[in-house]
Each structure stands twice: as structure tokens, then as C-alpha cells.
């Protein structure tokens, strides 16, 4: 069950977007509310991530690939991805999660490349990963 974290680019994520078993996990803190978000992404803020990890696992039932990101995916995104890996290793429950990834360049890189940004205020976002 050992898992490693791999990186995925924005264009790879877009090409996988119709894959029903992918969940995008945004771990930014307040920025999500004013900067917009990747459509369909879940929000688990990094500052409370560890407290909500079992909720996250419930929310992604049926998904086998989780893609984490923060603003730049340099600190918070990889840190939270690592926390999930550690949690899964410690708890050994069968969650069905097979791949834990980090979106390269984060939300800011996603937006800077002109990729679609959702600005809804729904919690959770009801959008699809693709526009
Ligand atoms: Zn939305």
C-alpha cells in the first residue's frame, strides 16, 4: 500500500477531466473565495486539513486519483498530499485511493495558462471538472 506522490501538469489534468474517478482537492486557504477555483474541485483548507482528513476520504469515495493543489503547489499542496499518504499508511483502511498527485504550478499556473476558472460560491462546487 505504499504510495508515492507524483506530479501532473495542467494539460494532463485537462485531458483526464472526463475520467470519473479523479477528484481535485484545493488546499488553499482564504484565496479560494476571491480567486476562483478549478471547476468541480473540493476544498480542504491546509490550515485545518489534518482535522478534516477523514471527511475528505468520505467525500472521495469511488475516486481512485486525487490531485492536490494550492496557489503554486510548492508548499501547502505537497504537504497536504504527504499528510494523506501518511494517514493512509497508518490507518490501512481500504479507501480505493490509488494515485495521489500534485498539480504542477498550482492554481496560479492553471489560471495563468488560460485554463477555465469557476467563480461560483457553491460549497461544494457543483461544476464539472471540464467547462
Ligand atoms: Zn465552482
PDB file of C-alpha atoms and ligand atoms in Angstrom:
ATOM      1  CA  UNK A   1       0.000   0.000   0.000  1.00  0.00           C
ATOM      2  CA  UNK A   2       2.965   2.322  -0.086  1.00  0.00           C
ATOM      3  CA  UNK A   3       2.137   5.356  -2.079  1.00  0.00           C
ATOM      4  CA  UNK A   4       4.276   7.979  -3.613  1.00  0.00           C
ATOM      5  CA  UNK A   5       3.264  11.393  -4.806  1.00  0.00           C
ATOM      6  CA  UNK A   6       3.613  12.253  -8.449  1.00  0.00           C
ATOM      7  CA  UNK A   7       3.121  15.489 -10.325  1.00  0.00           C
ATOM      8  CA  UNK A   8       0.617  16.204 -13.066  1.00  0.00           C
ATOM      9  CA  UNK A   9       0.573  19.205 -15.390  1.00  0.00           C
ATOM     10  CA  UNK A  10      -2.466  21.317 -16.097  1.00  0.00           C
ATOM     11  CA  UNK A  11      -2.757  19.972 -19.627  1.00  0.00           C
ATOM     12  CA  UNK A  12      -2.557  16.387 -18.369  1.00  0.00           C
ATOM     13  CA  UNK A  13      -5.282  17.155 -15.855  1.00  0.00           C
ATOM     14  CA  UNK A  14      -7.479  18.685 -18.556  1.00  0.00           C
ATOM     15  CA  UNK A  15      -7.017  15.638 -20.747  1.00  0.00           C
ATOM     16  CA  UNK A  16      -8.120  13.413 -17.878  1.00  0.00           C
ATOM     17  CA  UNK A  17     -11.002  15.620 -16.901  1.00  0.00           C
ATOM     18  CA  UNK A  18     -13.726  13.314 -18.086  1.00  0.00           C
ATOM     19  CA  UNK A  19     -12.280  10.490 -16.111  1.00  0.00           C
ATOM     20  CA  UNK A  20     -14.952   9.895 -13.494  1.00  0.00           C
ATOM     21  CA  UNK A  21     -12.566   8.678 -10.853  1.00  0.00           C
ATOM     22  CA  UNK A  22     -10.486  11.853 -10.449  1.00  0.00           C
ATOM     23  CA  UNK A  23     -11.021  14.356  -7.663  1.00  0.00           C
ATOM     24  CA  UNK A  24      -9.234  17.709  -7.497  1.00  0.00           C
ATOM     25  CA  UNK A  25      -8.513  18.838  -3.950  1.00  0.00           C
ATOM     26  CA  UNK A  26      -7.854  22.543  -3.415  1.00  0.00           C
ATOM     27  CA  UNK A  27      -5.989  23.157  -0.162  1.00  0.00           C
ATOM     28  CA  UNK A  28      -5.650  26.928  -0.441  1.00  0.00           C
ATOM     29  CA  UNK A  29      -6.948  28.872   2.488  1.00  0.00           C
ATOM     30  CA  UNK A  30      -8.898  32.115   2.002  1.00  0.00           C
ATOM     31  CA  UNK A  31      -7.708  32.673  -1.557  1.00  0.00           C
ATOM     32  CA  UNK A  32     -10.272  30.267  -2.907  1.00  0.00           C
ATOM     33  CA  UNK A  33     -13.102  32.619  -2.033  1.00  0.00           C
ATOM     34  CA  UNK A  34     -11.736  35.548  -4.034  1.00  0.00           C
ATOM     35  CA  UNK A  35      -9.534  33.997  -6.715  1.00  0.00           C
ATOM     36  CA  UNK A  36     -11.952  31.425  -8.082  1.00  0.00           C
ATOM     37  CA  UNK A  37     -11.224  27.700  -8.372  1.00  0.00           C
ATOM     38  CA  UNK A  38     -10.949  24.765 -10.733  1.00  0.00           C
ATOM     39  CA  UNK A  39     -14.475  23.719 -11.569  1.00  0.00           C
ATOM     40  CA  UNK A  40     -15.633  20.729  -9.592  1.00  0.00           C
ATOM     41  CA  UNK A  41     -12.759  20.872  -7.137  1.00  0.00           C
ATOM     42  CA  UNK A  42     -13.182  20.042  -3.477  1.00  0.00           C
ATOM     43  CA  UNK A  43     -11.924  22.456  -0.848  1.00  0.00           C
ATOM     44  CA  UNK A  44      -9.999  21.305   2.209  1.00  0.00           C
ATOM     45  CA  UNK A  45      -8.023  24.273   3.513  1.00  0.00           C
ATOM     46  CA  UNK A  46      -4.474  23.476   4.508  1.00  0.00           C
ATOM     47  CA  UNK A  47      -4.754  25.022   7.970  1.00  0.00           C
ATOM     48  CA  UNK A  48      -7.479  22.561   9.004  1.00  0.00           C
ATOM     49  CA  UNK A  49      -6.546  19.763   6.613  1.00  0.00           C
ATOM     50  CA  UNK A  50      -5.419  17.245   9.197  1.00  0.00           C
ATOM     51  CA  UNK A  51      -8.663  17.636  11.182  1.00  0.00           C
ATOM     52  CA  UNK A  52     -10.770  17.014   8.078  1.00  0.00           C
ATOM     53  CA  UNK A  53      -8.856  14.174   6.514  1.00  0.00           C
ATOM     54  CA  UNK A  54     -11.479  11.539   7.315  1.00  0.00           C
ATOM     55  CA  UNK A  55     -14.185  13.794   5.824  1.00  0.00           C
ATOM     56  CA  UNK A  56     -12.083  14.086   2.701  1.00  0.00           C
ATOM     57  CA  UNK A  57     -11.789  10.323   2.441  1.00  0.00           C
ATOM     58  CA  UNK A  58     -15.574  10.041   2.718  1.00  0.00           C
ATOM     59  CA  UNK A  59     -16.060  12.741   0.083  1.00  0.00           C
ATOM     60  CA  UNK A  60     -13.853  10.976  -2.470  1.00  0.00           C
ATOM     61  CA  UNK A  61     -15.393   7.521  -2.146  1.00  0.00           C
ATOM     62  CA  UNK A  62     -15.292   5.914  -5.563  1.00  0.00           C
ATOM     63  CA  UNK A  63     -12.394   8.057  -6.755  1.00  0.00           C
ATOM     64  CA  UNK A  64      -9.014   6.451  -7.240  1.00  0.00           C
ATOM     65  CA  UNK A  65      -6.952   9.518  -8.139  1.00  0.00           C
ATOM     66  CA  UNK A  66      -6.659  12.668  -6.067  1.00  0.00           C
ATOM     67  CA  UNK A  67      -4.949  15.760  -7.472  1.00  0.00           C
ATOM     68  CA  UNK A  68      -3.881  18.276  -4.832  1.00  0.00           C
ATOM     69  CA  UNK A  69      -3.079  21.882  -5.452  1.00  0.00           C
ATOM     70  CA  UNK A  70      -2.664  25.172  -3.636  1.00  0.00           C
ATOM     71  CA  UNK A  71      -1.778  28.532  -5.185  1.00  0.00           C
ATOM     72  CA  UNK A  72       1.635  27.439  -6.502  1.00  0.00           C
ATOM     73  CA  UNK A  73       1.716  23.800  -5.370  1.00  0.00           C
ATOM     74  CA  UNK A  74       5.062  24.369  -3.724  1.00  0.00           C
ATOM     75  CA  UNK A  75       4.267  24.086  -0.031  1.00  0.00           C
ATOM     76  CA  UNK A  76       0.676  23.517   1.011  1.00  0.00           C
ATOM     77  CA  UNK A  77      -0.367  21.221  -1.827  1.00  0.00           C
ATOM     78  CA  UNK A  78       2.539  18.767  -1.494  1.00  0.00           C
ATOM     79  CA  UNK A  79       2.371  18.962   2.311  1.00  0.00           C
ATOM     80  CA  UNK A  80      -1.294  18.006   2.405  1.00  0.00           C
ATOM     81  CA  UNK A  81      -0.753  15.278  -0.178  1.00  0.00           C
ATOM     82  CA  UNK A  82       2.002  13.888   2.049  1.00  0.00           C
ATOM     83  CA  UNK A  83      -0.277  14.054   5.092  1.00  0.00           C
ATOM     84  CA  UNK A  84      -2.862  11.992   3.262  1.00  0.00           C
ATOM     85  CA  UNK A  85      -0.248   9.429   2.222  1.00  0.00           C
ATOM     86  CA  UNK A  86       0.901   9.152   5.838  1.00  0.00           C
ATOM     87  CA  UNK A  87      -2.661   8.874   7.093  1.00  0.00           C
ATOM     88  CA  UNK A  88      -3.459   6.077   4.646  1.00  0.00           C
ATOM     89  CA  UNK A  89      -0.285   4.232   5.572  1.00  0.00           C
ATOM     90  CA  UNK A  90      -1.064   4.469   9.275  1.00  0.00           C
ATOM     91  CA  UNK A  91      -4.716   3.549   9.052  1.00  0.00           C
ATOM     92  CA  UNK A  92      -4.509   0.840   6.421  1.00  0.00           C
ATOM     93  CA  UNK A  93      -8.190   1.160   5.605  1.00  0.00           C
ATOM     94  CA  UNK A  94      -9.136   0.254   2.091  1.00  0.00           C
ATOM     95  CA  UNK A  95     -10.141   3.589   0.629  1.00  0.00           C
ATOM     96  CA  UNK A  96      -9.690   2.730  -3.034  1.00  0.00           C
ATOM     97  CA  UNK A  97      -7.329   5.678  -3.433  1.00  0.00           C
ATOM     98  CA  UNK A  98      -4.525   4.578  -5.733  1.00  0.00           C
ATOM     99  CA  UNK A  99      -2.882   7.720  -7.019  1.00  0.00           C
ATOM    100  CA  UNK A 100      -2.036  10.855  -5.105  1.00  0.00           C
ATOM    101  CA  UNK A 101      -0.822  13.668  -7.300  1.00  0.00           C
ATOM    102  CA  UNK A 102       0.058  17.331  -7.119  1.00  0.00           C
ATOM    103  CA  UNK A 103      -0.876  19.795  -9.841  1.00  0.00           C
ATOM    104  CA  UNK A 104       2.288  21.475 -11.069  1.00  0.00           C
ATOM    105  CA  UNK A 105       2.319  25.288 -10.694  1.00  0.00           C
ATOM    106  CA  UNK A 106      -0.898  25.153  -8.716  1.00  0.00           C
ATOM    107  CA  UNK A 107      -3.996  27.219  -9.261  1.00  0.00           C
ATOM    108  CA  UNK A 108      -1.995  30.293 -10.263  1.00  0.00           C
ATOM    109  CA  UNK A 109      -0.278  28.391 -13.057  1.00  0.00           C
ATOM    110  CA  UNK A 110      -3.604  26.925 -14.111  1.00  0.00           C
ATOM    111  CA  UNK A 111      -5.186  30.343 -14.375  1.00  0.00           C
ATOM    112  CA  UNK A 112      -2.112  31.937 -15.998  1.00  0.00           C
ATOM    113  CA  UNK A 113      -2.299  29.322 -18.771  1.00  0.00           C
ATOM    114  CA  UNK A 114      -5.831  30.441 -19.557  1.00  0.00           C
ATOM    115  CA  UNK A 115      -7.477  27.313 -18.251  1.00  0.00           C
ATOM    116  CA  UNK A 116     -11.084  27.526 -17.099  1.00  0.00           C
ATOM    117  CA  UNK A 117     -11.739  29.040 -13.686  1.00  0.00           C
ATOM    118  CA  UNK A 118     -15.036  28.671 -11.876  1.00  0.00           C
ATOM    119  CA  UNK A 119     -16.173  31.572  -9.705  1.00  0.00           C
ATOM    120  CA  UNK A 120     -19.287  30.059  -8.192  1.00  0.00           C
ATOM    121  CA  UNK A 121     -19.883  30.346  -4.470  1.00  0.00           C
ATOM    122  CA  UNK A 122     -21.416  26.896  -4.030  1.00  0.00           C
ATOM    123  CA  UNK A 123     -19.984  24.687  -1.315  1.00  0.00           C
ATOM    124  CA  UNK A 124     -19.144  22.210  -2.623  1.00  0.00           C
ATOM    125  CA  UNK A 125     -18.700  23.437  -6.191  1.00  0.00           C
ATOM    126  CA  UNK A 126     -21.208  21.578  -8.318  1.00  0.00           C
ATOM    127  CA  UNK A 127     -19.354  22.250 -11.540  1.00  0.00           C
ATOM    128  CA  UNK A 128     -17.819  19.587 -13.685  1.00  0.00           C
ATOM    129  CA  UNK A 129     -14.081  19.405 -13.960  1.00  0.00           C
ATOM    130  CA  UNK A 130     -14.472  20.443 -17.600  1.00  0.00           C
ATOM    131  CA  UNK A 131     -16.334  23.617 -18.619  1.00  0.00           C
TER     132      UNK A 131
HETATM  133 ZN1  LIG B   1     -17.410  26.333  -8.700  1.00  0.00          ZN
END
